[in-house]
mmCIF file of C-alpha atoms in Angstrom:
data_model
loop_
_atom_site.group_PDB
_atom_site.id
_atom_site.type_symbol
_atom_site.label_atom_id
_atom_site.label_comp_id
_atom_site.label_asym_id
_atom_site.label_seq_id
_atom_site.Cartn_x
_atom_site.Cartn_y
_atom_site.Cartn_z
ATOM 1 C CA MET K 1 2.568 -18.620 -12.567
ATOM 2 C CA ASN K 2 0.013 -16.505 -14.014
ATOM 3 C CA TYR K 3 -1.232 -13.403 -12.202
ATOM 4 C CA PHE K 4 -4.243 -11.073 -12.740
ATOM 5 C CA THR K 5 -4.053 -7.101 -12.607
ATOM 6 C CA ILE K 6 -4.926 -4.119 -14.669
ATOM 7 C CA SER K 7 -4.000 -2.237 -17.858
ATOM 8 C CA GLU K 8 -4.585 1.265 -17.033
ATOM 9 C CA LYS K 9 -6.212 3.381 -14.362
ATOM 10 C CA ALA K 10 -10.033 3.417 -13.972
ATOM 11 C CA GLU K 11 -12.591 5.185 -12.077
ATOM 12 C CA ASP K 12 -16.358 4.967 -10.643
ATOM 13 C CA SER K 13 -18.615 6.427 -7.961
ATOM 14 C CA PHE K 14 -21.997 6.267 -6.130
ATOM 15 C CA ILE K 15 -24.092 7.846 -3.476
ATOM 16 C CA GLU K 16 -24.553 6.212 -0.152
ATOM 17 C CA LYS K 17 -27.033 8.511 2.319
ATOM 18 C CA LYS K 18 -25.507 11.795 0.814
ATOM 19 C CA SER K 19 -22.178 10.755 0.882
ATOM 20 C CA GLU K 20 -20.127 10.613 -2.018
ATOM 21 C CA PHE K 21 -17.711 7.662 -2.786
ATOM 22 C CA ILE K 22 -15.213 7.593 -5.697
ATOM 23 C CA GLY K 23 -12.946 4.481 -6.574
ATOM 24 C CA TYR K 24 -9.742 4.844 -8.246
ATOM 25 C CA ILE K 25 -7.852 1.955 -9.372
ATOM 26 C CA ALA K 26 -4.380 2.092 -11.029
ATOM 27 C CA PRO K 27 -1.608 -0.640 -12.244
ATOM 28 C CA VAL K 28 1.717 -0.153 -9.709
ATOM 29 C CA SER K 29 4.565 -2.312 -9.757
ATOM 30 C CA THR K 30 6.611 -0.731 -6.555
ATOM 31 C CA ASN K 31 5.686 0.592 -3.290
ATOM 32 C CA ASP K 32 7.004 4.212 -4.377
ATOM 33 C CA GLU K 33 4.492 4.191 -7.381
ATOM 34 C CA ALA K 34 1.702 3.034 -5.070
ATOM 35 C CA VAL K 35 2.358 5.851 -2.635
ATOM 36 C CA GLU K 36 2.763 8.144 -5.564
ATOM 37 C CA PHE K 37 -0.783 7.272 -6.923
ATOM 38 C CA VAL K 38 -2.132 7.455 -3.494
ATOM 39 C CA ASN K 39 -0.696 11.111 -2.788
ATOM 40 C CA SER K 40 -2.156 11.932 -6.403
ATOM 41 C CA VAL K 41 -5.642 11.483 -5.507
ATOM 42 C CA LYS K 42 -5.310 12.935 -2.102
ATOM 43 C CA ALA K 43 -3.966 16.216 -3.933
ATOM 44 C CA ARG K 44 -6.988 16.062 -6.473
ATOM 45 C CA HIS K 45 -9.395 15.653 -3.256
ATOM 46 C CA ARG K 46 -7.838 17.907 -0.649
ATOM 47 C CA LYS K 47 -11.602 18.924 0.710
ATOM 48 C CA ALA K 48 -12.457 15.257 0.754
ATOM 49 C CA LYS K 49 -13.010 14.062 4.623
ATOM 50 C CA HIS K 50 -11.273 10.630 3.668
ATOM 51 C CA ASN K 51 -8.859 8.983 0.896
ATOM 52 C CA VAL K 52 -8.748 5.366 2.019
ATOM 53 C CA TYR K 53 -6.297 3.170 0.179
ATOM 54 C CA ALA K 54 -5.025 -0.320 -0.327
ATOM 55 C CA TYR K 55 -2.640 -1.976 -2.770
ATOM 56 C CA ILE K 56 -0.966 -5.390 -3.245
ATOM 57 C CA LEU K 57 2.208 -5.920 -5.253
ATOM 58 C CA ARG K 58 4.114 -9.089 -6.351
ATOM 59 C CA GLN K 59 7.509 -7.601 -5.569
ATOM 60 C CA ASP K 60 8.269 -8.982 -1.988
ATOM 61 C CA ASN K 61 4.537 -9.830 -1.415
ATOM 62 C CA ILE K 62 3.358 -6.256 0.040
ATOM 63 C CA SER K 63 0.028 -5.701 0.917
ATOM 64 C CA ARG K 64 -0.785 -2.498 2.845
ATOM 65 C CA TYR K 65 -3.915 -0.310 3.772
ATOM 66 C CA SER K 66 -5.019 2.857 5.481
ATOM 67 C CA ASP K 67 -8.411 3.610 7.041
ATOM 68 C CA ASP K 68 -7.617 7.723 6.796
ATOM 69 C CA GLY K 69 -9.474 8.665 9.713
ATOM 70 C CA GLU K 70 -12.451 6.214 9.289
ATOM 71 C CA PRO K 71 -13.113 3.590 12.334
ATOM 72 C CA GLN K 72 -10.528 0.869 12.139
ATOM 73 C CA GLY K 73 -11.626 -2.152 10.091
ATOM 74 C CA THR K 74 -14.185 -0.221 8.295
ATOM 75 C CA ALA K 75 -12.359 0.946 5.346
ATOM 76 C CA GLY K 76 -9.007 -0.100 4.155
ATOM 77 C CA VAL K 77 -9.476 -3.696 5.040
ATOM 78 C CA PRO K 78 -12.732 -4.061 2.927
ATOM 79 C CA VAL K 79 -10.917 -2.554 0.167
ATOM 80 C CA LEU K 80 -8.119 -4.675 0.417
ATOM 81 C CA ASP K 81 -10.302 -7.706 1.026
ATOM 82 C CA VAL K 82 -12.105 -6.912 -2.388
ATOM 83 C CA LEU K 83 -8.561 -6.792 -4.181
ATOM 84 C CA GLN K 84 -7.528 -10.070 -2.451
ATOM 85 C CA LYS K 85 -10.877 -11.998 -3.526
ATOM 86 C CA ARG K 86 -10.542 -11.013 -6.954
ATOM 87 C CA GLY K 87 -6.810 -12.222 -7.062
ATOM 88 C CA LEU K 88 -5.501 -9.115 -8.434
ATOM 89 C CA THR K 89 -2.017 -7.789 -7.741
ATOM 90 C CA ASP K 90 0.147 -5.027 -8.729
ATOM 91 C CA VAL K 91 -2.664 -2.493 -8.036
ATOM 92 C CA CYS K 92 -3.596 0.463 -5.966
ATOM 93 C CA VAL K 93 -7.074 1.388 -5.109
ATOM 94 C CA VAL K 94 -8.094 4.726 -3.580
ATOM 95 C CA VAL K 95 -11.540 5.497 -2.445
ATOM 96 C CA THR K 96 -12.365 9.033 -1.601
ATOM 97 C CA ARG K 97 -15.328 9.885 0.700
ATOM 98 C CA TYR K 98 -16.833 13.108 0.801
ATOM 99 C CA PHE K 99 -18.952 12.986 4.278
ATOM 100 C CA GLY K 100 -22.839 13.777 3.434
ATOM 101 C CA GLY K 101 -23.658 14.562 7.341
ATOM 102 C CA ILE K 102 -25.170 11.136 7.698
ATOM 103 C CA LEU K 103 -23.388 8.439 9.592
ATOM 104 C CA LEU K 104 -23.296 4.925 7.922
ATOM 105 C CA GLY K 105 -22.138 2.857 11.151
ATOM 106 C CA GLY K 106 -19.631 0.224 11.050
ATOM 107 C CA GLY K 107 -21.343 -2.062 8.969
ATOM 108 C CA GLY K 108 -22.579 0.448 6.233
ATOM 109 C CA LEU K 109 -18.958 1.772 6.131
ATOM 110 C CA VAL K 110 -17.725 -1.591 5.365
ATOM 111 C CA ARG K 111 -20.455 -2.130 2.663
ATOM 112 C CA ALA K 112 -19.773 1.160 1.083
ATOM 113 C CA TYR K 113 -15.990 1.023 0.864
ATOM 114 C CA SER K 114 -16.194 -2.650 -0.654
ATOM 115 C CA HIS K 115 -18.852 -1.485 -3.122
ATOM 116 C CA ALA K 116 -16.679 1.521 -4.129
ATOM 117 C CA ALA K 117 -13.532 -0.682 -4.673
ATOM 118 C CA SER K 118 -15.459 -3.211 -6.589
ATOM 119 C CA LEU K 119 -16.839 -0.462 -8.871
ATOM 120 C CA ALA K 120 -13.226 0.637 -9.766
ATOM 121 C CA CYS K 121 -12.073 -2.987 -10.237
ATOM 122 C CA ASP K 122 -15.138 -3.355 -12.564
ATOM 123 C CA ALA K 123 -14.231 -0.249 -14.720
ATOM 124 C CA ALA K 124 -10.832 -1.656 -15.235
ATOM 125 C CA HIS K 125 -9.490 -4.189 -17.848
ATOM 126 C CA ILE K 126 -8.259 -6.972 -16.208
ATOM 127 C CA MET K 127 -5.284 -8.545 -17.469
ATOM 128 C CA ASN K 128 -4.494 -12.549 -17.139
ATOM 129 C CA MET K 129 -0.610 -12.342 -17.140
ATOM 130 C CA CYS K 130 0.774 -15.704 -17.992
ATOM 131 C CA LEU K 131 4.190 -16.872 -18.243
ATOM 132 C CA CYS K 132 5.148 -17.437 -21.966
ATOM 133 C CA HIS K 133 7.757 -17.844 -24.769
ATOM 134 C CA ARG K 134 7.831 -15.345 -27.932
ATOM 135 C CA LEU K 135 8.500 -17.768 -30.843
ATOM 136 C CA LYS K 136 9.576 -16.811 -34.385
ATOM 137 C CA ILE K 137 8.291 -19.408 -36.991
ATOM 138 C CA VAL K 138 9.732 -19.153 -40.398
ATOM 139 C CA SER K 139 8.029 -21.619 -42.926
ATOM 140 C CA ASP K 140 7.575 -21.504 -46.757
ATOM 141 C CA TYR K 141 4.063 -20.558 -48.068
ATOM 142 C CA GLY K 142 3.345 -24.268 -49.052
ATOM 143 C CA MET K 143 3.440 -25.089 -44.737
ATOM 144 C CA TYR K 144 1.629 -22.004 -43.682
ATOM 145 C CA GLY K 145 -1.947 -23.387 -44.088
ATOM 146 C CA LYS K 146 -0.894 -26.347 -41.749
ATOM 147 C CA ILE K 147 0.633 -24.081 -39.184
ATOM 148 C CA SER K 148 -2.100 -21.312 -38.910
ATOM 149 C CA TYR K 149 -4.423 -24.375 -38.891
ATOM 150 C CA ILE K 150 -2.670 -25.848 -35.548
ATOM 151 C CA LEU K 151 -1.949 -22.719 -33.593
ATOM 152 C CA PRO K 152 -5.200 -22.041 -32.028
ATOM 153 C CA ASN K 153 -5.301 -25.555 -30.509
ATOM 154 C CA PHE K 154 -2.277 -24.216 -28.361
ATOM 155 C CA GLU K 155 -4.173 -20.958 -27.552
ATOM 156 C CA THR K 156 -1.420 -18.874 -29.088
ATOM 157 C CA ILE K 157 -1.566 -15.126 -29.740
ATOM 158 C CA THR K 158 -0.114 -13.815 -33.000
ATOM 159 C CA VAL K 159 2.086 -10.873 -32.373
ATOM 160 C CA SER K 160 2.876 -10.130 -35.946
ATOM 161 C CA SER K 161 2.982 -11.988 -39.432
ATOM 162 C CA ASP K 162 5.462 -11.135 -42.525
ATOM 163 C CA PHE K 163 4.492 -12.266 -45.856
ATOM 164 C CA SER K 164 7.849 -11.892 -48.094
ATOM 165 C CA ASP K 165 10.075 -14.571 -49.558
ATOM 166 C CA ASP K 166 9.319 -16.755 -46.702
ATOM 167 C CA VAL K 167 6.219 -16.577 -44.106
ATOM 168 C CA THR K 168 7.604 -15.191 -40.730
ATOM 169 C CA LEU K 169 5.146 -15.202 -37.871
ATOM 170 C CA GLU K 170 5.611 -14.106 -34.159
ATOM 171 C CA ILE K 171 3.619 -15.539 -31.504
ATOM 172 C CA LEU K 172 3.083 -15.954 -27.883
ATOM 173 C CA VAL K 173 2.631 -19.781 -26.313
ATOM 174 C CA LEU K 174 2.076 -20.509 -22.708
ATOM 175 C CA SER K 175 5.281 -21.918 -21.365
ATOM 176 C CA GLU K 176 3.503 -25.195 -20.655
ATOM 177 C CA LYS K 177 2.383 -25.727 -24.195
ATOM 178 C CA LEU K 178 5.901 -24.750 -25.677
ATOM 179 C CA ASP K 179 7.368 -28.180 -25.972
ATOM 180 C CA ALA K 180 4.191 -29.524 -27.513
ATOM 181 C CA LEU K 181 3.847 -27.060 -29.794
ATOM 182 C CA LYS K 182 7.670 -27.153 -31.052
ATOM 183 C CA ASN K 183 7.002 -30.845 -31.356
ATOM 184 C CA GLU K 184 3.658 -30.391 -33.661
ATOM 185 C CA LEU K 185 5.090 -27.913 -36.005
ATOM 186 C CA ILE K 186 8.260 -30.143 -36.703
ATOM 187 C CA GLU K 187 6.174 -33.044 -37.163
ATOM 188 C CA ILE K 188 3.507 -31.358 -39.546
ATOM 189 C CA THR K 189 6.330 -29.531 -41.666
ATOM 190 C CA ASN K 190 8.662 -32.520 -41.815
ATOM 191 C CA ALA K 191 11.212 -30.600 -39.815
ATOM 192 C CA SER K 192 11.474 -27.749 -42.620
ATOM 193 C CA VAL K 193 10.171 -24.946 -40.185
ATOM 194 C CA GLU K 194 12.474 -22.793 -38.495
ATOM 195 C CA ILE K 195 11.792 -21.962 -34.774
ATOM 196 C CA VAL K 196 13.436 -19.218 -32.829
ATOM 197 C CA ASP K 197 12.707 -18.950 -29.005
ATOM 198 C CA CYS K 198 13.017 -15.151 -28.270
ATOM 199 C CA GLY K 199 12.755 -15.714 -24.682
ATOM 200 C CA GLU K 200 10.376 -16.234 -21.624
ATOM 201 C CA LEU K 201 7.855 -13.250 -20.100
ATOM 202 C CA PHE K 202 4.521 -12.339 -18.875
ATOM 203 C CA GLU K 203 2.151 -11.162 -21.488
ATOM 204 C CA ASP K 204 -1.734 -10.780 -21.398
ATOM 205 C CA PHE K 205 -3.660 -13.775 -22.405
ATOM 206 C CA SER K 206 -7.050 -12.652 -21.179
ATOM 207 C CA SER K 207 -8.229 -12.364 -24.758
ATOM 208 C CA VAL K 208 -7.506 -15.930 -25.847
ATOM 209 C CA LYS K 209 -10.550 -18.227 -26.062
ATOM 210 C CA LYS K 210 -10.368 -21.252 -24.061
#
């Protein structure tokens, strides 16, 4: 159920035979957002020869691309291929080309647009979005040590902690590990722990060490 996307916009560029290729990537969740990003890059580079793009959306499983004047199959498809091979979704990549006067040929264009898209992806922070539950755990101080000791075994993420009369932790746990964690918490605390399930959602687990 997990998917990979990016957290924010990023860009990078390179020169190939005097042509400058600038790769832009942005998180998008709808077709309108993707079109808006493409148009914003085009507006920024009105004098560029080409503004090639590709995007993939989870919503309705949409994937689209444009060669924007380059020979068919040499620009938009290679950009889309990079996104697909990296397993990215809810992203849009635009590659701007300033023509340097030297023709690259079909193979050269494919390599150049693929490289520009890859550079943009490399510049972005990739998020591993996993289906998880947000839990609120309330216990007395005597049980806190036991609880904090087992949480890493379930690859949880601590969202917040409050140490007042009792210890209150808010954590994220992968949906497939939810029941096992609940059972373990009940067992080690002799059922003295309070567990409140705040609901299921997608969150970034890319920072969790396996």
